Amino acid sequence: MAPVPADQLETPTPATAPVRNAGKAAIAKFSRHRLFTSPGAVAGLVWLVAMVAASLTAPLWLPYKTEDQDFTAVLSGPTGAHWLGTDELGRDILSRIFAAAAGTLGTSMLTVIVGVGLGTILAMLAAGAGERTEGVISRVTEVMMSLPGTVIILAVIGAVGTNIPVVMAILGILMSAGIYRVILGQAKSLQSQLYVDAAKVDGASPLRISLRHVLPGLANTIVVQAALIFAVGMLIQAGLAFIGFGPPIPQPSWGGMIQGASQHVYDAPWMMVPTGAVLALTVLSANAIGNALGKAPNAAAPHLPSAAARRQRAKAVAAIAAAPVPTAKDGALVRETAKGTLSVRNLSVGVDNGVRLVTDVSFDVEQGTVLGLVGESGCGKTMTALSLLGLLPSGVSITGGQILWNGRNLAATTDKDMESVRGREIALISQEPMRALDPMFTVGYQLTATIRRLRGMGNAEARKEALSLLEKVGIVDAARILKTYPHQISGGMAQRVAIALALSGQPRLLVADEPTTALDVTVQAEILSLLRALVKDTGMSVVMVTHDLGVVADICDQVAVMYAGQVVENGRTAAILDSPRHPYTLALLAADPHANHANDMPERLATIQGQVPQPKDWPTGCRFAARCQFAGSACLEPVPLLPSGAAEGLVRCVKADQLAVEGMDWLATDIPASRLLEVTSKQTLLTEKDMA
Ligand SMILES: Nc1ncnc2c1ncn2[C@@H]1O[C@H](COP(=O)(O)OP(=O)(O)OP(=O)(O)O)[C@@H](O)[C@H]1O
């Protein structure tokens, strides 16, 4: 049995370590919560927690009773005996502020519970129970919103007296109508999600669907609304007390104290300061918390990076710009980048402060050629493609390497500068054409607006160009399509329009992320032949992300096969499809029914056991080893990308030559014991059996 390399041996750890690590991870995750990344929200939270704690424990520590009068210090400013001064009756302001705090905070919370609770229940009911119920609830809430809230509150006070909890609960009922309107749209959108349909098919009751599938999706909006209503409740309560509808005298209230202070604004201006400041700070704190929570991923456009992500990216960009230019390493192709050639060098992409998703990826795309990025789901194709456009999702950034394009390193380009590249030099077409089209506007409006913005044309000229672009992408009745809305055209037509949109800035490179996956087979063929014709006619290049080897064979000049965030093999398409040098490419071809000739179609198609490992589980050696039929002890070491011997191809496999010489096939059976190498996650244990 071969020895296990030292760097892959697990260090024995005490039994308590996992618990401690889990605790640390939980604390780290908690501290990254958006609430704690906003200084304003942290300060607000600290203030609110301190206020609640101080008000709840007030009877234990307050220096004076609220009604104690000190006639030797009437209307005094801050003194040793009265830290925040006294009022016109010599009562201690500090004691009165905190004695009033519990009531003010508690009854404001009551408004939140009634308002947000009722609004949420009504919205979930309306979203789940069909149009009639929604219609009834909506009409009722419209009536509630049309009622004069102040008059109703004053009428309630007239009827029940200044019973603050009752008044604040009624205020909550009045506010619930507005909250219902805010939450309804989101609840309806959640009700139309596929997983909700699946739950219905599984026979889940409407109540269970609402609680299990809809309510969690509303959590963010509910919390934000609660924070804002809490602030509004406090202000309204203070306002009522100011005009004399607060708790009965001598019971203190913040509004009543401000009203008292307003009588002495000239002779004792200080008196206004402590209560006013505490009220303002408490309201600001609730708003700051609401604002921070409102910046949740589902509250913002998901494709736009957050400020924190942008800061992180700016840091990464600066580090990449300062790094020395990589040279030919381990045989990797390094050529002078000609104009119109894209050269990606040692590109790495990772989650900010987290795992790496793509490592050390290199490839070239020459002008007028198509490169296919191929591999199973989760191999990092999309992350690589989106890096080219600076469109990585929020929280994911380029961590190293270069993207050389027209004399610039796009990996070290700021977000602002990327704006002049996107659309004009490099454009994107995505898997789902409807993502590129706004359902609110006609195709013509969207195309002309984009052409005017990217090419600086006038309206009439842009309209002509839009027509010509639609004709270029094979749309026969272009004039009619210009007037249609996206939902009025088919998927294939929408993809043609999306391609026309991508072409409106006359880009030299098109990044196509599985552009045919969502289309049916005949339309797929049409779109592929359209792309082929566009490459030929315009001389632009294409980076085509796909998991379909048929698409690769059909359109790609070069192919880069990706596995677990790495390129494992690249080179000319014909060379790679004819004589693959990496076992993963071999396996993909063996598993593809179209890659096998009808005559020698095996009885059983090959499979690749297991799954692509998660980025956190990548082993230090060959990442494919755990699934590979040919793995051996040498595969436990990191494997560089080396010339494959076929044209300019590169391969990341220590056994590539042996496989090529011996002409070994990927077997359609389970991995034979004679070829088995057990590679467990993280820790790689070699149990080689009968390996030569
Ligand atoms: N926003 C994200 N944050 C963190 N990790 C992500 C994010 N998006 C994708 N990943 C992870 O990055 C890795 C690569 O994903 P990527 O989408 O690039 O794969 P892919 O090969 O394009 O797959 P597919 O064909 O399914 O699109 C996967 O492990 C995936 O789980």
XYZ file of C-alpha atoms and ligand atoms in Angstrom:
723
model
C 0.000 0.000 0.000
C 1.362 3.387 -1.015
C 1.944 5.949 1.728
C -0.530 8.761 2.113
C 1.092 12.131 1.304
C 1.716 14.165 4.428
C -0.356 17.144 3.301
C -3.400 14.928 2.970
C -3.203 13.271 6.357
C -5.786 14.601 8.761
C -4.331 16.045 11.948
C -5.980 14.361 14.927
C -8.167 16.902 16.686
C -9.733 16.785 20.131
C -13.369 15.669 20.267
C -14.557 19.148 21.169
C -13.042 20.714 18.026
C -16.019 20.170 15.694
C -18.365 21.703 18.255
C -16.073 24.703 18.681
C -15.650 25.046 14.916
C -19.412 24.843 14.368
C -19.852 27.536 17.011
C -17.205 29.716 15.372
C -18.783 29.201 11.945
C -22.205 30.152 13.323
C -20.753 33.312 14.917
C -18.905 34.185 11.692
C -22.097 33.666 9.646
C -24.104 35.736 12.119
C -21.549 38.546 12.051
C -21.761 38.649 8.242
C -25.531 39.220 8.477
C -26.480 42.416 6.645
C -27.603 43.926 9.950
C -24.054 43.800 11.241
C -22.377 45.078 8.094
C -24.106 48.474 8.382
C -22.546 50.724 11.075
C -25.830 52.685 11.362
C -27.830 49.516 11.954
C -25.318 48.245 14.536
C -25.491 51.573 16.400
C -29.304 51.499 16.140
C -29.470 47.963 17.459
C -27.173 48.774 20.376
C -29.296 51.832 21.229
C -32.615 49.957 21.051
C -31.333 47.018 23.100
C -29.933 49.458 25.682
C -33.247 51.363 25.789
C -35.313 48.211 26.251
C -32.954 46.880 28.929
C -32.844 50.237 30.736
C -36.615 50.718 30.609
C -37.378 47.185 31.834
C -34.985 47.506 34.759
C -35.859 51.164 35.435
C -37.528 50.569 38.845
C -34.274 49.002 40.076
C -31.881 51.790 39.220
C -33.765 55.070 38.675
C -32.344 57.717 41.051
C -35.771 59.295 41.742
C -39.442 58.426 41.582
C -41.171 60.096 38.646
C -43.294 62.300 40.883
C -40.488 63.311 43.322
C -40.113 67.081 43.289
C -36.945 69.002 44.140
C -37.948 72.642 44.604
C -34.317 73.654 45.099
C -33.562 72.702 41.498
C -36.543 73.709 39.362
C -35.776 73.959 35.614
C -32.131 73.170 36.233
C -29.697 71.998 33.595
C -27.542 68.887 34.111
C -26.113 68.693 37.650
C -24.469 66.014 39.766
C -27.820 65.310 41.457
C -29.892 65.471 38.271
C -27.757 64.294 35.330
C -30.229 65.421 32.679
C -31.688 68.335 34.630
C -35.183 68.865 36.046
C -38.551 70.136 34.804
C -40.755 73.015 35.980
C -41.754 71.034 39.102
C -38.182 69.999 39.898
C -38.783 66.414 38.737
C -35.757 64.456 37.523
C -35.825 64.298 33.692
C -33.624 61.162 33.452
C -35.958 59.219 35.758
C -39.057 60.380 33.878
C -37.577 59.531 30.443
C -36.804 55.960 31.427
C -39.991 55.511 33.423
C -41.914 56.487 30.262
C -39.763 54.354 27.943
C -41.304 50.947 28.682
C -44.829 52.194 27.949
C -43.799 54.017 24.769
C -41.758 51.124 23.380
C -44.304 48.504 24.447
C -47.341 50.211 22.924
C -45.404 50.984 19.717
C -44.644 47.271 19.559
C -48.364 46.598 19.937
C -48.994 48.701 16.794
C -46.357 46.622 15.006
C -47.836 43.299 16.091
C -51.401 44.289 15.143
C -50.524 46.171 11.926
C -47.878 43.873 10.482
C -49.593 40.721 11.762
C -52.980 41.615 10.296
C -51.491 42.953 7.036
C -49.449 39.760 6.562
C -52.339 37.405 7.345
C -54.629 39.274 4.927
C -51.968 39.279 2.182
C -51.285 35.545 2.531
C -55.010 34.823 2.539
C -55.609 36.951 -0.556
C -52.605 35.498 -2.408
C -53.567 31.897 -1.725
C -57.362 31.889 -1.856
C -58.246 32.913 -5.388
C -59.406 36.048 -7.142
C -62.746 36.514 -5.353
C -61.288 36.492 -1.877
C -58.456 38.736 -3.017
C -60.997 41.128 -4.548
C -63.007 41.316 -1.306
C -59.940 41.804 0.902
C -58.490 44.399 -1.471
C -61.723 46.420 -1.560
C -61.946 46.345 2.267
C -58.355 47.534 2.619
C -58.947 50.255 0.026
C -61.850 51.515 2.160
C -59.619 51.379 5.257
C -56.950 53.402 3.464
C -59.463 56.031 2.438
C -60.559 56.644 6.047
C -59.083 59.710 7.795
C -56.822 58.007 10.351
C -56.335 61.033 12.624
C -60.075 61.641 12.917
C -60.685 57.983 13.754
C -57.976 57.995 16.434
C -59.429 61.168 17.994
C -62.917 59.635 17.865
C -61.626 56.496 19.610
C -59.995 58.651 22.312
C -63.301 60.480 22.671
C -65.089 57.162 23.140
C -62.658 55.135 25.295
C -60.511 57.911 26.780
C -56.722 58.047 26.562
C -56.317 54.298 26.796
C -52.992 54.191 24.926
C -52.835 50.399 24.285
C -56.327 50.477 22.698
C -55.472 53.570 20.650
C -52.208 52.040 19.411
C -53.920 48.749 18.545
C -56.488 50.640 16.451
C -53.658 52.544 14.815
C -52.162 49.134 13.929
C -55.455 48.048 12.331
C -55.534 51.213 10.221
C -51.906 50.715 9.162
C -52.451 47.049 8.263
C -54.174 48.090 5.002
C -50.970 49.706 3.691
C -48.862 46.765 4.869
C -51.274 44.389 3.102
C -50.670 46.204 -0.182
C -46.882 46.033 0.259
C -46.855 42.315 1.059
C -49.571 41.130 -1.361
C -47.455 41.442 -4.537
C -44.601 39.461 -3.029
C -46.927 36.813 -1.573
C -48.569 36.342 -5.000
C -45.208 35.998 -6.689
C -44.178 33.366 -4.109
C -47.473 31.522 -4.624
C -46.639 31.178 -8.336
C -43.237 29.568 -7.706
C -42.688 26.050 -8.991
C -41.990 24.678 -5.528
C -45.406 25.908 -4.375
C -47.017 24.106 -7.331
C -45.051 21.015 -6.353
C -46.323 21.288 -2.762
C -49.912 21.577 -4.073
C -49.397 18.478 -6.216
C -48.097 16.701 -3.101
C -51.434 17.463 -1.451
C -50.183 20.074 1.055
C -53.019 22.138 2.547
C -53.244 25.863 1.699
C -52.392 26.702 5.326
C -49.309 24.500 5.252
C -48.226 25.994 1.907
C -48.651 29.507 3.275
C -46.702 28.775 6.450
C -43.981 26.528 4.995
C -43.377 28.040 1.565
C -44.736 31.584 1.441
C -44.159 33.020 4.920
C -40.361 32.382 4.965
C -40.059 34.256 1.658
C -41.889 37.221 3.166
C -39.731 37.337 6.290
C -37.463 40.090 5.051
C -40.297 42.407 4.017
C -42.165 41.736 7.254
C -39.150 42.597 9.400
C -38.467 45.784 7.427
C -42.103 46.881 7.699
C -42.085 46.095 11.425
C -39.029 48.303 12.010
C -40.576 51.211 10.098
C -44.018 50.890 11.722
C -42.333 50.792 15.140
C -40.735 54.176 14.405
C -43.992 55.637 13.064
C -45.908 54.302 16.097
C -43.516 56.060 18.478
C -43.848 59.357 16.627
C -47.659 59.193 16.514
C -47.790 58.303 20.191
C -45.514 61.240 21.073
C -47.629 63.499 18.852
C -50.830 62.452 20.622
C -49.257 63.042 24.030
C -48.006 66.439 22.829
C -51.571 67.557 22.062
C -52.792 66.246 25.403
C -53.946 62.743 24.503
C -51.146 60.915 26.262
C -51.202 58.919 29.508
C -53.008 60.711 32.367
C -51.012 63.225 34.434
C -48.728 62.780 36.410
C -47.726 59.622 34.474
C -44.766 60.631 32.277
C -44.707 60.220 28.485
C -42.136 61.390 25.946
C -44.680 63.475 24.004
C -46.036 65.004 27.224
C -42.505 65.862 28.397
C -41.708 67.519 25.066
C -44.962 69.461 25.338
C -43.964 70.568 28.878
C -40.518 71.567 27.641
C -42.027 73.611 24.817
C -43.585 75.916 27.454
C -40.072 76.790 28.686
C -38.259 76.932 25.388
C -36.977 80.472 26.121
C -36.254 80.324 29.873
C -35.004 76.691 30.017
C -34.154 75.539 26.467
C -32.128 72.567 27.784
C -35.314 70.878 29.018
C -36.285 70.014 25.434
C -32.945 68.378 24.644
C -32.879 65.064 26.607
C -36.402 63.842 25.746
C -36.191 65.128 22.149
C -32.813 63.444 21.661
C -33.975 60.118 23.129
C -37.105 60.121 20.941
C -35.145 61.098 17.808
C -32.411 58.521 18.447
C -34.947 55.743 19.055
C -36.851 56.578 15.846
C -33.584 56.858 13.872
C -32.414 53.514 15.274
C -35.571 51.715 14.145
C -35.280 53.325 10.699
C -31.573 52.416 10.393
C -32.365 48.791 11.227
C -35.233 48.797 8.700
C -32.996 50.295 6.006
C -30.213 47.767 6.597
C -32.631 44.837 6.507
C -34.238 46.302 3.387
C -30.968 45.873 1.529
C -31.498 42.122 1.527
C -30.602 40.236 -1.662
C -34.305 39.772 -2.474
C -35.014 43.458 -1.986
C -32.388 44.630 -4.451
C -31.792 43.756 -8.088
C -30.049 40.414 -7.619
C -27.640 40.866 -10.503
C -26.277 44.143 -9.167
C -23.420 43.845 -6.680
C -23.956 45.335 -3.216
C -21.788 48.209 -1.973
C -19.865 45.734 0.193
C -19.336 43.456 -2.820
C -18.182 46.417 -4.890
C -15.698 47.417 -2.167
C -14.472 43.828 -2.009
C -14.140 43.746 -5.805
C -12.276 47.069 -5.842
C -9.796 45.572 -3.343
C -9.420 42.404 -5.414
C -9.020 44.489 -8.587
C -6.242 46.537 -6.965
C -4.469 43.363 -5.807
C -4.752 41.783 -9.263
C -3.497 44.959 -10.962
C -0.472 45.007 -8.642
C 0.345 41.332 -9.237
C 3.130 40.498 -11.721
C 2.028 39.345 -15.181
C 2.013 35.552 -15.225
C 4.404 33.857 -17.556
C 4.218 30.504 -19.288
C 3.677 28.096 -16.482
C 3.575 24.355 -16.614
C 3.371 24.442 -20.362
C 0.293 26.655 -20.479
C -0.262 28.470 -23.749
C 0.915 32.045 -23.601
C 0.769 34.063 -26.791
C 0.841 37.747 -27.515
C -2.791 38.831 -27.466
C -3.717 40.227 -30.852
C -6.556 42.728 -31.204
C -9.867 40.882 -31.062
C -8.280 37.932 -29.222
C -9.447 37.119 -25.736
C -6.790 35.600 -23.493
C -7.785 34.298 -20.109
C -4.785 33.540 -17.910
C -4.873 31.674 -14.593
C -8.297 33.064 -13.769
C -9.559 32.339 -10.265
C -12.983 33.226 -8.937
C -14.149 32.809 -5.355
C -16.794 33.630 -2.819
C -15.666 36.706 -0.853
C -13.778 35.421 2.194
C -14.901 31.922 1.253
C -14.321 28.994 -1.057
C -12.865 29.198 -4.560
C -15.300 28.368 -7.349
C -12.924 28.540 -10.333
C -9.148 28.074 -10.165
C -6.346 28.705 -12.589
C -8.445 28.732 -15.777
C -6.628 29.658 -18.999
C -7.836 29.739 -22.608
C -7.674 31.840 -25.769
C -10.438 32.836 -28.169
C -9.169 34.156 -31.463
C -11.114 36.632 -33.551
C -13.897 35.021 -35.591
C -13.793 31.736 -33.686
C -16.055 29.988 -31.201
C -14.782 28.502 -27.938
C -16.981 26.018 -26.093
C -16.811 25.815 -22.291
C -18.179 22.368 -21.568
C -18.701 20.289 -18.453
C -21.303 19.013 -16.014
C -23.459 21.315 -13.956
C -21.478 23.026 -11.206
C -18.083 22.855 -12.965
C -17.703 26.647 -13.029
C -18.588 27.397 -16.664
C -21.035 30.167 -15.850
C -18.738 31.774 -13.247
C -15.930 31.808 -15.831
C -18.211 33.284 -18.504
C -19.680 35.948 -16.225
C -16.153 37.012 -15.154
C -15.541 38.093 -18.743
C -18.320 40.658 -18.398
C -17.704 41.658 -14.770
C -21.170 40.305 -13.989
C -20.335 37.869 -11.205
C -23.126 37.547 -8.642
C -23.001 39.614 -5.492
C -20.519 38.129 -3.016
C -18.438 36.402 -5.716
C -15.327 38.070 -7.214
C -12.295 37.430 -9.364
C -9.488 36.553 -6.978
C -6.599 36.207 -9.406
C -5.402 35.920 -12.981
C -5.968 38.019 -16.066
C -8.616 38.506 -18.729
C -6.718 40.185 -21.558
C -8.922 41.907 -24.109
C -7.939 44.650 -26.543
C -4.881 45.620 -24.525
C -6.738 45.733 -21.196
C -6.895 43.371 -18.278
C -10.618 43.102 -17.600
C -9.936 41.261 -14.329
C -8.373 44.466 -12.989
C -10.933 46.852 -14.478
C -13.245 48.793 -12.233
C -17.025 48.332 -12.378
C -17.315 51.797 -13.903
C -14.872 51.030 -16.723
C -16.553 47.692 -17.378
C -19.708 49.642 -18.274
C -18.013 50.855 -21.447
C -16.989 47.281 -22.336
C -20.314 45.570 -21.665
C -22.670 45.706 -24.633
C -20.204 47.628 -26.809
C -17.242 45.235 -26.886
C -18.530 42.123 -25.138
C -22.202 41.150 -24.992
C -24.131 38.372 -23.283
C -26.934 36.123 -24.352
C -28.359 33.950 -21.636
C -30.057 30.591 -21.406
C -33.415 32.189 -20.694
C -34.129 34.792 -23.426
C -36.967 36.346 -21.433
C -34.379 37.473 -18.872
C -33.048 39.942 -21.425
C -36.482 41.316 -22.290
C -38.593 43.596 -20.108
C -42.248 42.449 -20.207
C -43.419 46.072 -19.804
C -42.075 47.351 -23.154
C -42.414 46.376 -26.816
C -39.521 44.671 -28.580
C -39.146 47.787 -30.762
C -38.874 50.138 -27.796
C -36.282 47.951 -26.071
C -34.180 47.532 -29.199
C -34.236 51.199 -30.225
C -33.517 52.387 -26.671
C -30.484 50.074 -26.505
C -29.224 51.101 -29.952
C -29.609 54.806 -29.104
C -27.722 54.341 -25.836
C -24.905 52.202 -27.226
C -24.490 53.797 -30.644
C -25.646 57.364 -29.976
C -28.165 57.283 -32.864
C -31.339 59.329 -33.213
C -34.763 57.739 -32.889
C -35.505 57.254 -36.615
C -32.043 55.896 -37.340
C -32.200 53.555 -34.338
C -35.572 52.234 -35.516
C -34.116 51.461 -38.956
C -31.175 49.725 -37.311
C -33.567 47.720 -35.082
C -35.430 46.511 -38.162
C -32.195 45.531 -39.877
C -30.955 43.722 -36.735
C -34.166 41.706 -36.486
C -33.818 40.758 -40.152
C -30.187 39.835 -39.533
C -31.236 37.361 -36.817
C -33.653 35.730 -39.242
C -36.968 37.360 -38.276
C -39.037 37.647 -41.433
C -41.844 40.013 -40.365
C -39.531 42.289 -38.388
C -41.854 45.313 -38.593
C -44.643 43.385 -36.823
C -42.320 41.888 -34.182
C -41.072 45.392 -33.310
C -44.594 46.215 -32.124
C -45.090 43.092 -30.002
C -44.501 42.599 -26.288
C -42.154 39.788 -25.156
C -45.015 37.590 -23.911
C -46.552 37.636 -27.405
C -43.602 35.874 -29.074
C -42.354 32.277 -28.879
C -39.205 31.132 -27.029
C -37.195 30.753 -30.235
C -38.296 34.181 -31.454
C -37.447 35.661 -28.034
C -33.940 34.186 -28.247
C -33.521 35.765 -31.713
C -34.646 39.114 -30.277
C -32.234 38.644 -27.354
C -29.426 37.993 -29.843
C -30.440 41.131 -31.787
C -30.322 43.075 -28.498
C -26.854 41.680 -27.779
C -25.724 42.704 -31.260
C -27.036 46.263 -30.978
C -23.733 47.574 -29.593
C -21.755 45.783 -32.375
C -19.749 43.692 -29.874
C -16.625 41.853 -30.952
C -17.160 39.043 -28.443
C -20.406 37.334 -27.569
C -20.692 35.320 -24.346
C -23.496 32.811 -24.852
C -24.536 30.993 -21.671
C -26.327 27.856 -22.845
C -28.317 29.844 -25.419
C -30.211 26.839 -26.743
C -30.940 24.870 -23.561
C -34.425 26.308 -23.047
C -35.456 25.783 -26.677
C -36.847 22.735 -28.472
C -34.590 20.743 -30.757
C -35.538 22.272 -34.120
C -35.311 25.803 -32.768
C -31.950 24.907 -31.162
C -30.575 23.987 -34.584
C -31.852 27.250 -36.072
C -30.272 29.367 -33.327
C -26.962 27.535 -33.686
C -26.894 28.061 -37.428
C -27.772 31.745 -36.862
C -24.816 32.109 -34.464
C -22.551 30.343 -36.946
C -23.649 32.712 -39.722
C -23.148 35.764 -37.483
C -19.610 34.680 -36.606
C -18.846 34.217 -40.298
C -20.443 37.505 -41.403
C -19.313 39.811 -38.607
C -16.025 38.223 -37.593
C -16.962 38.378 -33.930
C -15.900 35.657 -31.516
C -18.118 33.622 -29.215
C -17.575 31.984 -25.835
C -20.282 29.326 -25.723
C -21.155 27.800 -22.352
C -22.781 24.428 -22.835
C -23.060 20.956 -21.404
C -24.042 19.592 -24.794
C -21.239 17.953 -26.786
C -23.498 18.101 -29.849
C -23.452 21.910 -29.664
C -19.669 21.794 -29.263
C -19.276 19.589 -32.325
C -21.695 21.764 -34.276
C -20.320 25.229 -33.731
C -17.132 25.373 -31.667
C -13.648 25.715 -33.157
C -11.955 25.263 -29.786
C -13.194 23.599 -26.639
C -12.212 23.861 -22.984
C -13.527 20.994 -20.857
C -14.098 22.122 -17.261
C -14.331 19.962 -14.165
C -14.661 21.199 -10.562
C -13.556 24.744 -11.327
C -10.585 23.802 -13.527
C -9.958 23.371 -17.234
C -9.004 19.702 -17.490
C -8.507 19.631 -21.253
C -8.548 22.182 -24.048
C -7.641 22.366 -27.700
C -9.162 22.127 -31.172
C -12.675 20.690 -31.122
C -12.039 18.052 -33.765
C -8.878 16.850 -32.008
C -10.552 16.619 -28.611
C -13.711 14.911 -29.833
C -11.716 12.451 -31.960
C -9.039 11.585 -29.441
C -9.785 12.852 -25.941
C -6.775 12.737 -23.614
C -8.498 13.341 -20.277
C -10.573 10.558 -18.708
C -13.342 13.086 -17.957
C -13.637 14.046 -21.660
C -13.495 10.358 -22.515
C -16.293 9.667 -20.035
C -18.468 12.567 -21.276
C -18.180 11.241 -24.824
C -18.851 7.646 -23.765
C -21.986 8.818 -21.925
C -23.306 10.838 -24.893
C -25.658 8.807 -27.139
C -24.996 11.169 -30.056
C -21.229 10.710 -29.811
C -21.559 6.952 -30.420
C -22.033 5.788 -33.978
C -25.333 4.035 -34.621
C -23.428 0.913 -35.766
C -21.322 0.481 -32.675
C -23.808 1.912 -30.152
C -23.096 -0.013 -26.912
C -25.862 -1.999 -25.262
C -25.507 0.159 -22.206
C -24.303 3.781 -22.253
C -21.460 4.627 -19.915
C -22.059 6.668 -16.790
C -19.798 8.679 -14.511
C -20.437 7.564 -10.975
C -20.917 10.160 -8.261
C -21.193 13.892 -8.608
C -18.989 16.905 -9.195
C -17.561 17.666 -5.725
C -18.645 20.871 -4.024
C -15.912 23.553 -4.058
C -15.367 23.081 -0.304
C -14.665 19.385 -0.884
C -12.124 19.677 -3.690
C -9.178 17.373 -2.960
C -5.641 18.687 -3.269
C -4.815 16.181 -6.005
C -6.726 15.504 -9.224
C -10.300 16.655 -8.626
C -11.724 13.946 -10.892
C -9.804 11.107 -9.221
C -12.668 9.981 -6.981
C -14.810 9.249 -10.064
C -12.109 8.190 -12.459
C -11.751 4.617 -13.723
C -8.039 5.104 -14.277
C -6.987 6.900 -11.082
C -3.791 5.889 -9.366
C -1.512 7.021 -6.556
C 0.034 9.744 -8.730
C -3.415 11.376 -8.922
C -3.182 12.358 -5.257
C -0.753 15.145 -6.164
C -1.896 18.418 -7.797
C -1.866 17.984 -11.578
C -0.753 20.832 -13.868
C -2.171 21.566 -17.326
C 0.385 20.121 -19.744
C 0.602 19.902 -23.541
C -1.499 16.947 -24.609
C 0.511 16.195 -27.702
C -2.523 16.772 -29.946
C -2.060 20.038 -31.890
C -1.969 22.888 -29.326
C -4.080 21.017 -26.828
C -3.492 20.914 -23.073
C -4.542 18.252 -20.623
C -4.558 18.003 -16.812
C -3.975 14.282 -16.286
C -0.858 12.354 -15.315
C -2.136 9.321 -17.226
C -2.985 11.145 -20.451
C -0.119 9.633 -22.438
C -0.747 6.128 -21.145
C -4.441 6.395 -22.048
C -3.621 7.655 -25.533
C -0.985 4.985 -26.206
C -3.024 2.103 -24.796
C -6.246 3.437 -26.382
C -8.232 2.690 -23.218
C -11.994 3.224 -23.222
C -14.295 4.456 -20.466
C -16.198 1.338 -19.427
C -19.969 1.255 -19.376
C -19.837 -0.749 -16.131
C -19.186 0.253 -12.552
C -15.594 1.137 -11.767
C -13.791 -2.227 -11.689
C -12.107 -3.032 -8.403
C -8.811 -3.314 -10.239
C -9.021 0.374 -11.094
C -10.461 1.621 -7.847
C -9.008 4.514 -5.924
C -11.034 5.628 -2.960
C -10.863 9.368 -2.526
C -12.985 10.576 0.334
C -13.872 14.218 0.674
C -11.023 16.413 1.947
C -9.028 13.513 3.315
C -7.717 11.368 0.532
C -7.145 7.776 1.526
C -5.488 5.496 -0.924
C -6.788 1.970 -1.036
C -5.308 0.982 -4.302
C -6.110 -2.580 -5.180
C -3.872 -4.457 -7.542
C -2.785 -1.266 -9.229
C 0.243 -1.628 -11.369
N -23.862 33.109 -6.241
C -23.089 32.103 -5.871
N -22.493 32.105 -4.666
C -21.699 31.071 -4.288
N -21.449 29.988 -5.040
C -22.030 29.936 -6.252
C -22.876 30.976 -6.733
N -23.309 30.622 -7.969
C -22.757 29.422 -8.244
N -21.990 29.005 -7.214
C -21.204 27.775 -7.140
O -20.133 27.918 -8.049
C -19.824 26.665 -8.641
C -19.794 26.833 -10.148
O -21.100 27.220 -10.581
P -21.440 27.556 -12.108
O -22.817 28.110 -12.156
O -20.348 28.369 -12.687
O -21.422 26.099 -12.748
P -21.843 25.684 -14.209
O -20.797 24.734 -14.662
O -22.080 26.887 -15.049
O -23.211 24.936 -13.924
P -24.580 25.011 -14.763
O -24.337 24.266 -16.031
O -25.551 24.307 -13.862
O -24.899 26.466 -14.936
C -20.892 25.686 -8.170
O -20.325 24.896 -7.127
C -21.975 26.556 -7.633
O -22.654 25.914 -6.557
